[in-house]
JSON list of C-alpha atoms in Angstrom, two decimals:
[
{"chain": "A", "resi": 1163, "resn": "UNK", "atom": "CA", "xyz": [-1.21, 13.61, 93.12]},
{"chain": "A", "resi": 1164, "resn": "UNK", "atom": "CA", "xyz": [2.28, 14.80, 91.71]},
{"chain": "A", "resi": 1165, "resn": "UNK", "atom": "CA", "xyz": [2.96, 14.06, 87.97]},
{"chain": "A", "resi": 1166, "resn": "UNK", "atom": "CA", "xyz": [6.36, 12.39, 87.52]},
{"chain": "A", "resi": 1167, "resn": "UNK", "atom": "CA", "xyz": [8.45, 13.52, 84.71]},
{"chain": "A", "resi": 1168, "resn": "UNK", "atom": "CA", "xyz": [9.05, 11.34, 81.92]},
{"chain": "A", "resi": 1169, "resn": "UNK", "atom": "CA", "xyz": [12.51, 9.32, 82.22]},
{"chain": "A", "resi": 1170, "resn": "UNK", "atom": "CA", "xyz": [15.11, 11.02, 79.96]},
{"chain": "A", "resi": 1171, "resn": "UNK", "atom": "CA", "xyz": [18.25, 9.11, 78.95]},
{"chain": "A", "resi": 1172, "resn": "UNK", "atom": "CA", "xyz": [21.65, 10.31, 80.14]},
{"chain": "A", "resi": 1173, "resn": "UNK", "atom": "CA", "xyz": [23.40, 12.65, 77.11]},
{"chain": "A", "resi": 1174, "resn": "UNK", "atom": "CA", "xyz": [25.83, 10.39, 75.21]},
{"chain": "A", "resi": 1175, "resn": "UNK", "atom": "CA", "xyz": [29.55, 11.32, 76.10]},
{"chain": "A", "resi": 1176, "resn": "UNK", "atom": "CA", "xyz": [30.98, 14.04, 73.80]},
{"chain": "A", "resi": 1177, "resn": "UNK", "atom": "CA", "xyz": [32.75, 11.96, 70.69]},
{"chain": "A", "resi": 1178, "resn": "UNK", "atom": "CA", "xyz": [36.05, 13.00, 69.19]},
{"chain": "A", "resi": 1179, "resn": "UNK", "atom": "CA", "xyz": [36.10, 13.95, 65.69]},
{"chain": "A", "resi": 1180, "resn": "UNK", "atom": "CA", "xyz": [37.81, 11.19, 63.58]},
{"chain": "A", "resi": 1181, "resn": "UNK", "atom": "CA", "xyz": [40.14, 13.69, 61.99]},
{"chain": "A", "resi": 1182, "resn": "UNK", "atom": "CA", "xyz": [40.88, 15.53, 65.10]},
{"chain": "A", "resi": 1183, "resn": "UNK", "atom": "CA", "xyz": [44.98, 15.27, 65.66]},
{"chain": "A", "resi": 1184, "resn": "UNK", "atom": "CA", "xyz": [46.07, 13.31, 68.98]},
{"chain": "A", "resi": 1185, "resn": "UNK", "atom": "CA", "xyz": [48.78, 15.22, 70.94]},
{"chain": "A", "resi": 1186, "resn": "UNK", "atom": "CA", "xyz": [51.46, 13.01, 69.99]},
{"chain": "A", "resi": 1187, "resn": "UNK", "atom": "CA", "xyz": [50.96, 13.29, 66.25]},
{"chain": "A", "resi": 1188, "resn": "UNK", "atom": "CA", "xyz": [50.55, 17.37, 66.58]},
{"chain": "A", "resi": 1189, "resn": "UNK", "atom": "CA", "xyz": [54.04, 17.27, 68.43]},
{"chain": "A", "resi": 1190, "resn": "UNK", "atom": "CA", "xyz": [55.39, 15.21, 65.57]},
{"chain": "A", "resi": 1191, "resn": "UNK", "atom": "CA", "xyz": [54.45, 17.50, 62.96]},
{"chain": "A", "resi": 1192, "resn": "UNK", "atom": "CA", "xyz": [55.42, 20.47, 64.93]},
{"chain": "A", "resi": 1193, "resn": "UNK", "atom": "CA", "xyz": [58.69, 19.34, 65.35]},
{"chain": "A", "resi": 1194, "resn": "UNK", "atom": "CA", "xyz": [59.22, 18.71, 61.49]},
{"chain": "A", "resi": 1195, "resn": "UNK", "atom": "CA", "xyz": [57.90, 22.08, 61.01]},
{"chain": "A", "resi": 1196, "resn": "UNK", "atom": "CA", "xyz": [60.39, 23.64, 63.61]},
{"chain": "A", "resi": 1197, "resn": "UNK", "atom": "CA", "xyz": [63.23, 21.71, 62.14]},
{"chain": "A", "resi": 1198, "resn": "UNK", "atom": "CA", "xyz": [62.40, 23.04, 58.50]},
{"chain": "A", "resi": 1199, "resn": "UNK", "atom": "CA", "xyz": [63.19, 26.50, 59.67]},
{"chain": "A", "resi": 1200, "resn": "UNK", "atom": "CA", "xyz": [66.48, 25.16, 58.95]},
{"chain": "A", "resi": 1201, "resn": "UNK", "atom": "CA", "xyz": [66.08, 26.88, 55.43]},
{"chain": "A", "resi": 1202, "resn": "UNK", "atom": "CA", "xyz": [66.35, 30.25, 56.87]},
{"chain": "A", "resi": 1203, "resn": "UNK", "atom": "CA", "xyz": [69.98, 29.58, 58.00]},
{"chain": "A", "resi": 1204, "resn": "UNK", "atom": "CA", "xyz": [72.51, 30.92, 55.83]},
{"chain": "A", "resi": 1205, "resn": "UNK", "atom": "CA", "xyz": [73.44, 28.20, 52.73]},
{"chain": "A", "resi": 1206, "resn": "UNK", "atom": "CA", "xyz": [76.63, 27.07, 54.24]},
{"chain": "A", "resi": 1207, "resn": "UNK", "atom": "CA", "xyz": [74.84, 26.19, 57.66]},
{"chain": "A", "resi": 1208, "resn": "UNK", "atom": "CA", "xyz": [71.90, 24.55, 55.94]},
{"chain": "A", "resi": 1209, "resn": "UNK", "atom": "CA", "xyz": [73.97, 22.35, 53.87]},
{"chain": "A", "resi": 1210, "resn": "UNK", "atom": "CA", "xyz": [75.90, 21.23, 56.91]},
{"chain": "A", "resi": 1211, "resn": "UNK", "atom": "CA", "xyz": [72.58, 20.46, 58.86]},
{"chain": "A", "resi": 1212, "resn": "UNK", "atom": "CA", "xyz": [71.90, 18.19, 55.67]},
{"chain": "A", "resi": 1213, "resn": "UNK", "atom": "CA", "xyz": [75.12, 16.49, 55.76]},
{"chain": "A", "resi": 1214, "resn": "UNK", "atom": "CA", "xyz": [75.32, 15.96, 59.48]},
{"chain": "A", "resi": 1215, "resn": "UNK", "atom": "CA", "xyz": [71.56, 14.54, 59.96]},
{"chain": "A", "resi": 1216, "resn": "UNK", "atom": "CA", "xyz": [70.84, 13.37, 56.53]},
{"chain": "A", "resi": 1217, "resn": "UNK", "atom": "CA", "xyz": [71.14, 9.91, 55.49]},
{"chain": "A", "resi": 1218, "resn": "UNK", "atom": "CA", "xyz": [74.16, 9.38, 53.31]},
{"chain": "A", "resi": 1219, "resn": "UNK", "atom": "CA", "xyz": [74.99, 5.85, 52.47]},
{"chain": "A", "resi": 1220, "resn": "UNK", "atom": "CA", "xyz": [78.65, 6.57, 51.12]},
{"chain": "A", "resi": 1221, "resn": "UNK", "atom": "CA", "xyz": [78.94, 7.42, 54.85]},
{"chain": "A", "resi": 1222, "resn": "UNK", "atom": "CA", "xyz": [79.03, 3.67, 55.66]},
{"chain": "A", "resi": 1223, "resn": "UNK", "atom": "CA", "xyz": [81.20, 2.57, 52.87]},
{"chain": "A", "resi": 1224, "resn": "UNK", "atom": "CA", "xyz": [84.70, 1.61, 53.64]},
{"chain": "A", "resi": 1225, "resn": "UNK", "atom": "CA", "xyz": [85.40, -0.46, 50.49]},
{"chain": "A", "resi": 1226, "resn": "UNK", "atom": "CA", "xyz": [86.15, 3.22, 48.40]},
{"chain": "A", "resi": 1227, "resn": "UNK", "atom": "CA", "xyz": [88.14, 6.37, 48.68]},
{"chain": "A", "resi": 1228, "resn": "UNK", "atom": "CA", "xyz": [87.27, 7.67, 52.05]},
{"chain": "A", "resi": 1229, "resn": "UNK", "atom": "CA", "xyz": [84.94, 10.94, 51.90]},
{"chain": "A", "resi": 1230, "resn": "UNK", "atom": "CA", "xyz": [84.72, 13.37, 55.19]},
{"chain": "A", "resi": 1231, "resn": "UNK", "atom": "CA", "xyz": [81.27, 13.90, 56.40]},
{"chain": "A", "resi": 1232, "resn": "UNK", "atom": "CA", "xyz": [80.75, 16.22, 58.96]},
{"chain": "A", "resi": 1233, "resn": "UNK", "atom": "CA", "xyz": [79.33, 14.40, 62.26]},
{"chain": "A", "resi": 1234, "resn": "UNK", "atom": "CA", "xyz": [81.74, 11.53, 62.60]},
{"chain": "A", "resi": 1235, "resn": "UNK", "atom": "CA", "xyz": [81.24, 8.24, 63.94]},
{"chain": "A", "resi": 1236, "resn": "UNK", "atom": "CA", "xyz": [78.22, 9.39, 65.88]},
{"chain": "A", "resi": 1237, "resn": "UNK", "atom": "CA", "xyz": [76.46, 10.47, 62.51]},
{"chain": "A", "resi": 1238, "resn": "UNK", "atom": "CA", "xyz": [76.67, 6.83, 61.48]},
{"chain": "A", "resi": 1239, "resn": "UNK", "atom": "CA", "xyz": [74.25, 6.01, 64.16]},
{"chain": "A", "resi": 1240, "resn": "UNK", "atom": "CA", "xyz": [71.86, 9.10, 64.60]},
{"chain": "A", "resi": 1241, "resn": "UNK", "atom": "CA", "xyz": [71.44, 9.62, 60.87]},
{"chain": "A", "resi": 1242, "resn": "UNK", "atom": "CA", "xyz": [69.09, 6.23, 60.74]},
{"chain": "A", "resi": 1243, "resn": "UNK", "atom": "CA", "xyz": [66.62, 8.52, 62.47]},
{"chain": "A", "resi": 1244, "resn": "UNK", "atom": "CA", "xyz": [67.19, 12.25, 62.21]},
{"chain": "A", "resi": 1245, "resn": "UNK", "atom": "CA", "xyz": [67.07, 12.21, 58.27]},
{"chain": "A", "resi": 1246, "resn": "UNK", "atom": "CA", "xyz": [63.30, 11.67, 58.41]},
{"chain": "A", "resi": 1247, "resn": "UNK", "atom": "CA", "xyz": [62.50, 14.54, 60.30]},
{"chain": "A", "resi": 1248, "resn": "UNK", "atom": "CA", "xyz": [64.38, 17.14, 57.50]},
{"chain": "A", "resi": 1249, "resn": "UNK", "atom": "CA", "xyz": [62.16, 17.84, 54.45]},
{"chain": "A", "resi": 1250, "resn": "UNK", "atom": "CA", "xyz": [63.28, 19.32, 51.30]},
{"chain": "A", "resi": 1251, "resn": "UNK", "atom": "CA", "xyz": [60.45, 22.01, 51.12]},
{"chain": "A", "resi": 1252, "resn": "UNK", "atom": "CA", "xyz": [56.90, 22.85, 52.01]},
{"chain": "A", "resi": 1253, "resn": "UNK", "atom": "CA", "xyz": [55.30, 20.67, 49.58]},
{"chain": "A", "resi": 1254, "resn": "UNK", "atom": "CA", "xyz": [57.43, 17.61, 50.57]},
{"chain": "A", "resi": 1255, "resn": "UNK", "atom": "CA", "xyz": [56.04, 18.05, 54.30]},
{"chain": "A", "resi": 1256, "resn": "UNK", "atom": "CA", "xyz": [52.57, 18.90, 53.12]},
{"chain": "A", "resi": 1257, "resn": "UNK", "atom": "CA", "xyz": [52.27, 15.34, 51.30]},
{"chain": "A", "resi": 1258, "resn": "UNK", "atom": "CA", "xyz": [53.91, 13.45, 54.33]},
{"chain": "A", "resi": 1259, "resn": "UNK", "atom": "CA", "xyz": [51.54, 15.25, 56.80]},
{"chain": "A", "resi": 1260, "resn": "UNK", "atom": "CA", "xyz": [48.67, 14.47, 54.41]},
{"chain": "A", "resi": 1261, "resn": "UNK", "atom": "CA", "xyz": [49.08, 10.81, 54.41]},
{"chain": "A", "resi": 1262, "resn": "UNK", "atom": "CA", "xyz": [49.56, 10.92, 58.49]},
{"chain": "A", "resi": 1263, "resn": "UNK", "atom": "CA", "xyz": [46.10, 12.90, 58.97]},
{"chain": "A", "resi": 1264, "resn": "UNK", "atom": "CA", "xyz": [44.11, 9.51, 58.57]},
{"chain": "A", "resi": 1265, "resn": "UNK", "atom": "CA", "xyz": [46.71, 6.76, 59.24]},
{"chain": "A", "resi": 1266, "resn": "UNK", "atom": "CA", "xyz": [49.10, 8.58, 61.79]},
{"chain": "A", "resi": 1267, "resn": "UNK", "atom": "CA", "xyz": [46.29, 9.89, 63.64]},
{"chain": "A", "resi": 1268, "resn": "UNK", "atom": "CA", "xyz": [44.70, 6.58, 64.17]},
{"chain": "A", "resi": 1269, "resn": "UNK", "atom": "CA", "xyz": [48.26, 4.86, 65.41]},
{"chain": "A", "resi": 1270, "resn": "UNK", "atom": "CA", "xyz": [48.93, 7.67, 67.36]},
{"chain": "A", "resi": 1271, "resn": "UNK", "atom": "CA", "xyz": [45.71, 7.04, 69.23]},
{"chain": "A", "resi": 1272, "resn": "UNK", "atom": "CA", "xyz": [46.30, 3.45, 69.48]},
{"chain": "A", "resi": 1273, "resn": "UNK", "atom": "CA", "xyz": [49.75, 3.35, 70.57]},
{"chain": "A", "resi": 1274, "resn": "UNK", "atom": "CA", "xyz": [49.88, 6.29, 72.83]},
{"chain": "A", "resi": 1275, "resn": "UNK", "atom": "CA", "xyz": [53.10, 9.15, 72.52]},
{"chain": "A", "resi": 1276, "resn": "UNK", "atom": "CA", "xyz": [55.81, 6.93, 73.33]},
{"chain": "A", "resi": 1277, "resn": "UNK", "atom": "CA", "xyz": [55.16, 3.79, 71.36]},
{"chain": "A", "resi": 1278, "resn": "UNK", "atom": "CA", "xyz": [54.30, 6.21, 68.45]},
{"chain": "A", "resi": 1279, "resn": "UNK", "atom": "CA", "xyz": [57.79, 7.73, 68.97]},
{"chain": "A", "resi": 1280, "resn": "UNK", "atom": "CA", "xyz": [59.41, 4.53, 68.87]},
{"chain": "A", "resi": 1281, "resn": "UNK", "atom": "CA", "xyz": [57.33, 3.08, 66.17]},
{"chain": "A", "resi": 1282, "resn": "UNK", "atom": "CA", "xyz": [58.13, 6.15, 63.83]},
{"chain": "A", "resi": 1283, "resn": "UNK", "atom": "CA", "xyz": [61.84, 6.03, 64.55]},
{"chain": "A", "resi": 1284, "resn": "UNK", "atom": "CA", "xyz": [62.01, 1.99, 64.09]},
{"chain": "A", "resi": 1285, "resn": "UNK", "atom": "CA", "xyz": [60.15, 2.57, 60.65]},
{"chain": "A", "resi": 1286, "resn": "UNK", "atom": "CA", "xyz": [62.88, 5.25, 59.65]},
{"chain": "A", "resi": 1287, "resn": "UNK", "atom": "CA", "xyz": [65.71, 2.97, 60.52]},
{"chain": "A", "resi": 1288, "resn": "UNK", "atom": "CA", "xyz": [64.22, 0.25, 58.38]},
{"chain": "A", "resi": 1289, "resn": "UNK", "atom": "CA", "xyz": [63.59, 2.73, 55.63]},
{"chain": "A", "resi": 1290, "resn": "UNK", "atom": "CA", "xyz": [67.52, 3.91, 55.67]},
{"chain": "A", "resi": 1291, "resn": "UNK", "atom": "CA", "xyz": [68.85, 0.35, 55.80]},
{"chain": "A", "resi": 1292, "resn": "UNK", "atom": "CA", "xyz": [66.81, -0.73, 52.64]},
{"chain": "A", "resi": 1293, "resn": "UNK", "atom": "CA", "xyz": [68.16, 2.53, 51.00]},
{"chain": "A", "resi": 1294, "resn": "UNK", "atom": "CA", "xyz": [71.76, 1.71, 52.46]},
{"chain": "A", "resi": 1295, "resn": "UNK", "atom": "CA", "xyz": [71.06, -1.65, 50.97]},
{"chain": "A", "resi": 1296, "resn": "UNK", "atom": "CA", "xyz": [70.47, -0.56, 47.47]},
{"chain": "A", "resi": 1297, "resn": "UNK", "atom": "CA", "xyz": [72.56, 2.60, 47.19]},
{"chain": "A", "resi": 1298, "resn": "UNK", "atom": "CA", "xyz": [75.58, 1.18, 48.63]},
{"chain": "A", "resi": 1299, "resn": "UNK", "atom": "CA", "xyz": [77.86, 4.06, 47.12]},
{"chain": "A", "resi": 1300, "resn": "UNK", "atom": "CA", "xyz": [75.43, 7.05, 47.06]},
{"chain": "A", "resi": 1301, "resn": "UNK", "atom": "CA", "xyz": [76.56, 10.15, 48.38]},
{"chain": "A", "resi": 1302, "resn": "UNK", "atom": "CA", "xyz": [73.23, 11.95, 47.85]},
{"chain": "A", "resi": 1303, "resn": "UNK", "atom": "CA", "xyz": [71.65, 12.60, 51.38]},
{"chain": "A", "resi": 1304, "resn": "UNK", "atom": "CA", "xyz": [68.50, 11.11, 51.73]},
{"chain": "A", "resi": 1305, "resn": "UNK", "atom": "CA", "xyz": [65.86, 13.08, 54.07]},
{"chain": "A", "resi": 1306, "resn": "UNK", "atom": "CA", "xyz": [61.88, 13.31, 54.66]},
{"chain": "A", "resi": 1307, "resn": "UNK", "atom": "CA", "xyz": [59.41, 11.34, 56.51]},
{"chain": "A", "resi": 1308, "resn": "UNK", "atom": "CA", "xyz": [58.11, 9.20, 54.06]},
{"chain": "A", "resi": 1309, "resn": "UNK", "atom": "CA", "xyz": [59.37, 5.61, 55.18]},
{"chain": "A", "resi": 1310, "resn": "UNK", "atom": "CA", "xyz": [57.94, 6.36, 58.40]},
{"chain": "A", "resi": 1311, "resn": "UNK", "atom": "CA", "xyz": [54.68, 7.28, 56.87]},
{"chain": "A", "resi": 1312, "resn": "UNK", "atom": "CA", "xyz": [54.85, 4.20, 54.84]},
{"chain": "A", "resi": 1313, "resn": "UNK", "atom": "CA", "xyz": [55.31, 2.09, 58.02]},
{"chain": "A", "resi": 1314, "resn": "UNK", "atom": "CA", "xyz": [52.35, 4.06, 59.92]},
{"chain": "A", "resi": 1315, "resn": "UNK", "atom": "CA", "xyz": [50.08, 3.35, 56.84]},
{"chain": "A", "resi": 1316, "resn": "UNK", "atom": "CA", "xyz": [51.00, -0.37, 57.01]},
{"chain": "A", "resi": 1317, "resn": "UNK", "atom": "CA", "xyz": [50.56, -0.82, 60.45]},
{"chain": "A", "resi": 1318, "resn": "UNK", "atom": "CA", "xyz": [47.23, 0.97, 60.26]},
{"chain": "A", "resi": 1319, "resn": "UNK", "atom": "CA", "xyz": [45.86, -1.47, 57.79]},
{"chain": "A", "resi": 1320, "resn": "UNK", "atom": "CA", "xyz": [46.12, -4.13, 60.39]},
{"chain": "A", "resi": 1321, "resn": "UNK", "atom": "CA", "xyz": [43.00, -2.57, 61.85]},
{"chain": "A", "resi": 1322, "resn": "UNK", "atom": "CA", "xyz": [41.77, 0.25, 59.71]},
{"chain": "A", "resi": 1323, "resn": "UNK", "atom": "CA", "xyz": [39.23, -2.08, 57.78]},
{"chain": "A", "resi": 1324, "resn": "UNK", "atom": "CA", "xyz": [37.83, -3.84, 61.07]},
{"chain": "A", "resi": 1325, "resn": "UNK", "atom": "CA", "xyz": [34.14, -2.84, 61.26]},
{"chain": "A", "resi": 1326, "resn": "UNK", "atom": "CA", "xyz": [34.04, 0.03, 63.77]},
{"chain": "A", "resi": 1327, "resn": "UNK", "atom": "CA", "xyz": [37.31, 1.18, 62.43]},
{"chain": "A", "resi": 1328, "resn": "UNK", "atom": "CA", "xyz": [38.39, 4.37, 60.83]},
{"chain": "A", "resi": 1329, "resn": "UNK", "atom": "CA", "xyz": [38.03, 3.17, 57.38]},
{"chain": "A", "resi": 1330, "resn": "UNK", "atom": "CA", "xyz": [34.89, 1.25, 57.80]},
{"chain": "A", "resi": 1331, "resn": "UNK", "atom": "CA", "xyz": [31.59, 2.04, 57.04]},
{"chain": "A", "resi": 1332, "resn": "UNK", "atom": "CA", "xyz": [30.40, 1.93, 60.64]},
{"chain": "A", "resi": 1333, "resn": "UNK", "atom": "CA", "xyz": [32.33, 3.79, 63.04]},
{"chain": "A", "resi": 1334, "resn": "UNK", "atom": "CA", "xyz": [32.25, 5.99, 66.20]},
{"chain": "A", "resi": 1335, "resn": "UNK", "atom": "CA", "xyz": [34.28, 8.28, 67.85]},
{"chain": "A", "resi": 1336, "resn": "UNK", "atom": "CA", "xyz": [38.00, 8.59, 67.06]},
{"chain": "A", "resi": 1337, "resn": "UNK", "atom": "CA", "xyz": [39.41, 6.77, 70.35]},
{"chain": "A", "resi": 1338, "resn": "UNK", "atom": "CA", "xyz": [37.09, 3.81, 69.84]},
{"chain": "A", "resi": 1339, "resn": "UNK", "atom": "CA", "xyz": [37.89, 3.89, 66.21]},
{"chain": "A", "resi": 1340, "resn": "UNK", "atom": "CA", "xyz": [41.62, 3.27, 66.92]},
{"chain": "A", "resi": 1341, "resn": "UNK", "atom": "CA", "xyz": [40.93, 0.85, 69.21]},
{"chain": "A", "resi": 1342, "resn": "UNK", "atom": "CA", "xyz": [39.38, -1.94, 67.60]},
{"chain": "A", "resi": 1343, "resn": "UNK", "atom": "CA", "xyz": [41.02, -5.67, 67.85]},
{"chain": "A", "resi": 1344, "resn": "UNK", "atom": "CA", "xyz": [43.19, -5.57, 65.02]},
{"chain": "A", "resi": 1345, "resn": "UNK", "atom": "CA", "xyz": [43.73, -8.43, 62.31]},
{"chain": "A", "resi": 1346, "resn": "UNK", "atom": "CA", "xyz": [46.25, -11.11, 62.75]},
{"chain": "A", "resi": 1347, "resn": "UNK", "atom": "CA", "xyz": [49.14, -10.53, 59.85]},
{"chain": "A", "resi": 1348, "resn": "UNK", "atom": "CA", "xyz": [47.59, -13.86, 58.27]},
{"chain": "A", "resi": 1349, "resn": "UNK", "atom": "CA", "xyz": [44.15, -12.76, 58.32]},
{"chain": "A", "resi": 1350, "resn": "UNK", "atom": "CA", "xyz": [45.29, -9.02, 57.17]},
{"chain": "A", "resi": 1351, "resn": "UNK", "atom": "CA", "xyz": [46.67, -10.53, 54.25]},
{"chain": "A", "resi": 1352, "resn": "UNK", "atom": "CA", "xyz": [43.77, -12.54, 53.08]},
{"chain": "A", "resi": 1353, "resn": "UNK", "atom": "CA", "xyz": [41.58, -9.55, 53.82]},
{"chain": "A", "resi": 1354, "resn": "UNK", "atom": "CA", "xyz": [40.35, -8.43, 50.02]},
{"chain": "A", "resi": 1355, "resn": "UNK", "atom": "CA", "xyz": [40.16, -4.89, 51.08]},
{"chain": "A", "resi": 1356, "resn": "UNK", "atom": "CA", "xyz": [43.99, -4.79, 52.57]},
{"chain": "A", "resi": 1357, "resn": "UNK", "atom": "CA", "xyz": [45.26, -6.80, 49.70]},
{"chain": "A", "resi": 1358, "resn": "UNK", "atom": "CA", "xyz": [43.58, -4.10, 47.37]},
{"chain": "A", "resi": 1359, "resn": "UNK", "atom": "CA", "xyz": [45.66, -1.52, 49.25]},
{"chain": "A", "resi": 1360, "resn": "UNK", "atom": "CA", "xyz": [48.57, -3.52, 49.13]},
{"chain": "A", "resi": 1361, "resn": "UNK", "atom": "CA", "xyz": [48.41, -3.89, 45.41]},
{"chain": "A", "resi": 1362, "resn": "UNK", "atom": "CA", "xyz": [47.74, 0.01, 44.89]},
{"chain": "A", "resi": 1363, "resn": "UNK", "atom": "CA", "xyz": [50.61, 1.16, 47.43]},
{"chain": "A", "resi": 1364, "resn": "UNK", "atom": "CA", "xyz": [53.15, -1.04, 46.03]},
{"chain": "A", "resi": 1365, "resn": "UNK", "atom": "CA", "xyz": [52.11, -0.34, 42.58]},
{"chain": "A", "resi": 1366, "resn": "UNK", "atom": "CA", "xyz": [52.41, 3.30, 43.02]},
{"chain": "A", "resi": 1367, "resn": "UNK", "atom": "CA", "xyz": [56.10, 3.03, 44.42]},
{"chain": "A", "resi": 1368, "resn": "UNK", "atom": "CA", "xyz": [57.00, 0.71, 41.56]},
{"chain": "A", "resi": 1369, "resn": "UNK", "atom": "CA", "xyz": [56.05, 3.22, 39.19]},
{"chain": "A", "resi": 1370, "resn": "UNK", "atom": "CA", "xyz": [57.89, 5.75, 40.68]},
{"chain": "A", "resi": 1371, "resn": "UNK", "atom": "CA", "xyz": [61.00, 3.50, 41.04]},
{"chain": "A", "resi": 1372, "resn": "UNK", "atom": "CA", "xyz": [61.14, 2.50, 37.41]},
{"chain": "A", "resi": 1373, "resn": "UNK", "atom": "CA", "xyz": [60.15, 5.78, 35.93]},
{"chain": "A", "resi": 1374, "resn": "UNK", "atom": "CA", "xyz": [62.71, 7.64, 37.95]},
{"chain": "A", "resi": 1375, "resn": "UNK", "atom": "CA", "xyz": [60.04, 9.98, 38.87]},
{"chain": "A", "resi": 1376, "resn": "UNK", "atom": "CA", "xyz": [61.27, 13.30, 40.71]},
{"chain": "A", "resi": 1377, "resn": "UNK", "atom": "CA", "xyz": [59.32, 15.17, 43.35]},
{"chain": "A", "resi": 1378, "resn": "UNK", "atom": "CA", "xyz": [60.10, 18.09, 46.10]},
{"chain": "A", "resi": 1379, "resn": "UNK", "atom": "CA", "xyz": [63.49, 19.65, 45.67]},
{"chain": "A", "resi": 1380, "resn": "UNK", "atom": "CA", "xyz": [64.56, 19.93, 42.08]},
{"chain": "A", "resi": 1381, "resn": "UNK", "atom": "CA", "xyz": [66.47, 16.98, 40.78]},
{"chain": "A", "resi": 1382, "resn": "UNK", "atom": "CA", "xyz": [65.49, 15.07, 43.70]},
{"chain": "A", "resi": 1383, "resn": "UNK", "atom": "CA", "xyz": [64.00, 11.57, 43.29]},
{"chain": "A", "resi": 1384, "resn": "UNK", "atom": "CA", "xyz": [61.79, 9.41, 45.39]},
{"chain": "A", "resi": 1385, "resn": "UNK", "atom": "CA", "xyz": [63.62, 6.87, 47.87]},
{"chain": "A", "resi": 1386, "resn": "UNK", "atom": "CA", "xyz": [60.71, 4.23, 47.02]},
{"chain": "A", "resi": 1387, "resn": "UNK", "atom": "CA", "xyz": [63.31, 1.54, 48.47]},
{"chain": "A", "resi": 1388, "resn": "UNK", "atom": "CA", "xyz": [63.17, 3.39, 51.51]},
{"chain": "A", "resi": 1389, "resn": "UNK", "atom": "CA", "xyz": [59.31, 3.51, 51.43]},
{"chain": "A", "resi": 1390, "resn": "UNK", "atom": "CA", "xyz": [59.05, 0.03, 50.88]},
{"chain": "A", "resi": 1391, "resn": "UNK", "atom": "CA", "xyz": [61.35, -0.81, 54.04]},
{"chain": "A", "resi": 1392, "resn": "UNK", "atom": "CA", "xyz": [59.60, 1.35, 56.33]},
{"chain": "A", "resi": 1393, "resn": "UNK", "atom": "CA", "xyz": [56.06, -0.26, 55.07]},
{"chain": "A", "resi": 1394, "resn": "UNK", "atom": "CA", "xyz": [57.32, -3.83, 55.66]},
{"chain": "A", "resi": 1395, "resn": "UNK", "atom": "CA", "xyz": [58.81, -3.20, 58.87]},
{"chain": "A", "resi": 1396, "resn": "UNK", "atom": "CA", "xyz": [55.54, -1.22, 59.88]},
{"chain": "A", "resi": 1397, "resn": "UNK", "atom": "CA", "xyz": [53.36, -4.42, 58.82]},
{"chain": "A", "resi": 1398, "resn": "UNK", "atom": "CA", "xyz": [55.53, -6.98, 60.36]},
{"chain": "A", "resi": 1399, "resn": "UNK", "atom": "CA", "xyz": [56.33, -5.29, 63.63]},
{"chain": "A", "resi": 1400, "resn": "UNK", "atom": "CA", "xyz": [52.84, -3.93, 64.40]},
{"chain": "A", "resi": 1401, "resn": "UNK", "atom": "CA", "xyz": [51.87, -6.52, 66.87]},
{"chain": "A", "resi": 1402, "resn": "UNK", "atom": "CA", "xyz": [55.06, -5.82, 68.87]},
{"chain": "A", "resi": 1403, "resn": "UNK", "atom": "CA", "xyz": [53.79, -2.16, 69.55]},
{"chain": "A", "resi": 1404, "resn": "UNK", "atom": "CA", "xyz": [49.97, -2.55, 69.70]},
{"chain": "A", "resi": 1405, "resn": "UNK", "atom": "CA", "xyz": [48.58, -2.37, 73.09]},
{"chain": "A", "resi": 1406, "resn": "UNK", "atom": "CA", "xyz": [45.33, -3.66, 72.25]},
{"chain": "A", "resi": 1407, "resn": "UNK", "atom": "CA", "xyz": [44.39, -6.97, 73.19]},
{"chain": "A", "resi": 1408, "resn": "UNK", "atom": "CA", "xyz": [43.65, -9.32, 70.23]},
{"chain": "A", "resi": 1409, "resn": "UNK", "atom": "CA", "xyz": [42.49, -12.40, 72.07]},
{"chain": "A", "resi": 1410, "resn": "UNK", "atom": "CA", "xyz": [39.04, -12.26, 71.08]},
{"chain": "A", "resi": 1411, "resn": "UNK", "atom": "CA", "xyz": [39.62, -10.98, 67.30]},
{"chain": "A", "resi": 1412, "resn": "UNK", "atom": "CA", "xyz": [39.98, -13.76, 65.11]},
{"chain": "A", "resi": 1413, "resn": "UNK", "atom": "CA", "xyz": [36.28, -14.93, 66.83]},
{"chain": "A", "resi": 1414, "resn": "UNK", "atom": "CA", "xyz": [34.37, -11.56, 66.82]},
{"chain": "A", "resi": 1415, "resn": "UNK", "atom": "CA", "xyz": [35.94, -9.23, 64.62]},
{"chain": "A", "resi": 1416, "resn": "UNK", "atom": "CA", "xyz": [34.10, -8.90, 61.15]},
{"chain": "A", "resi": 1417, "resn": "UNK", "atom": "CA", "xyz": [35.87, -7.67, 58.38]},
{"chain": "A", "resi": 1418, "resn": "UNK", "atom": "CA", "xyz": [33.99, -5.41, 56.14]}
]
């Protein structure tokens, strides 16, 4: 009689670590780093790139003495997005990328590359619009991805605290954690953890605004209104981009 080997269950499929960067986010960060090589240009050329691609509210002001800005009429359109790809220095890039590691990674996995890039552009434009409304005659250029980063954070909290997601205490691999059913906006705004996150986030930005705290380039203040514009847009528009069905989310998802 032959002995029958004991049953061996198949090995679990490999799980991707939570903080492994998805390709879409890696390419986004790489583009920002590549564009930052502009600092190697002569000062006149570097200043020209800021004037052409940075967001300058005065560019849209027709009620005061006209000031010439490079880029012409086209710059009035593309700078709503291109400003977000420019940064003052390496520390400016570092802090934006630091926040993108958890929130941007989860969002890029959930949305896929195309949705992720469009989302980042839309939240950048929302941040620029908020800055324009609150700095109508400002001539100082605004640069940095902070509005888009804020939008990514706001979108991610719609699913970040659901059981099994990337900020929950019970989670699996990165792809699964990024694709849990999201909370509706109303349910998210009733979730204690989401409310706590909102309170801290808005509190920090208001402190930056009221204190006129400067970071990054010398004398450059935080464009906190743009942060709020991007954040509100990300929170409100998340459902328009989200490809994960939420049909059973209200019944089956358990908040933690």
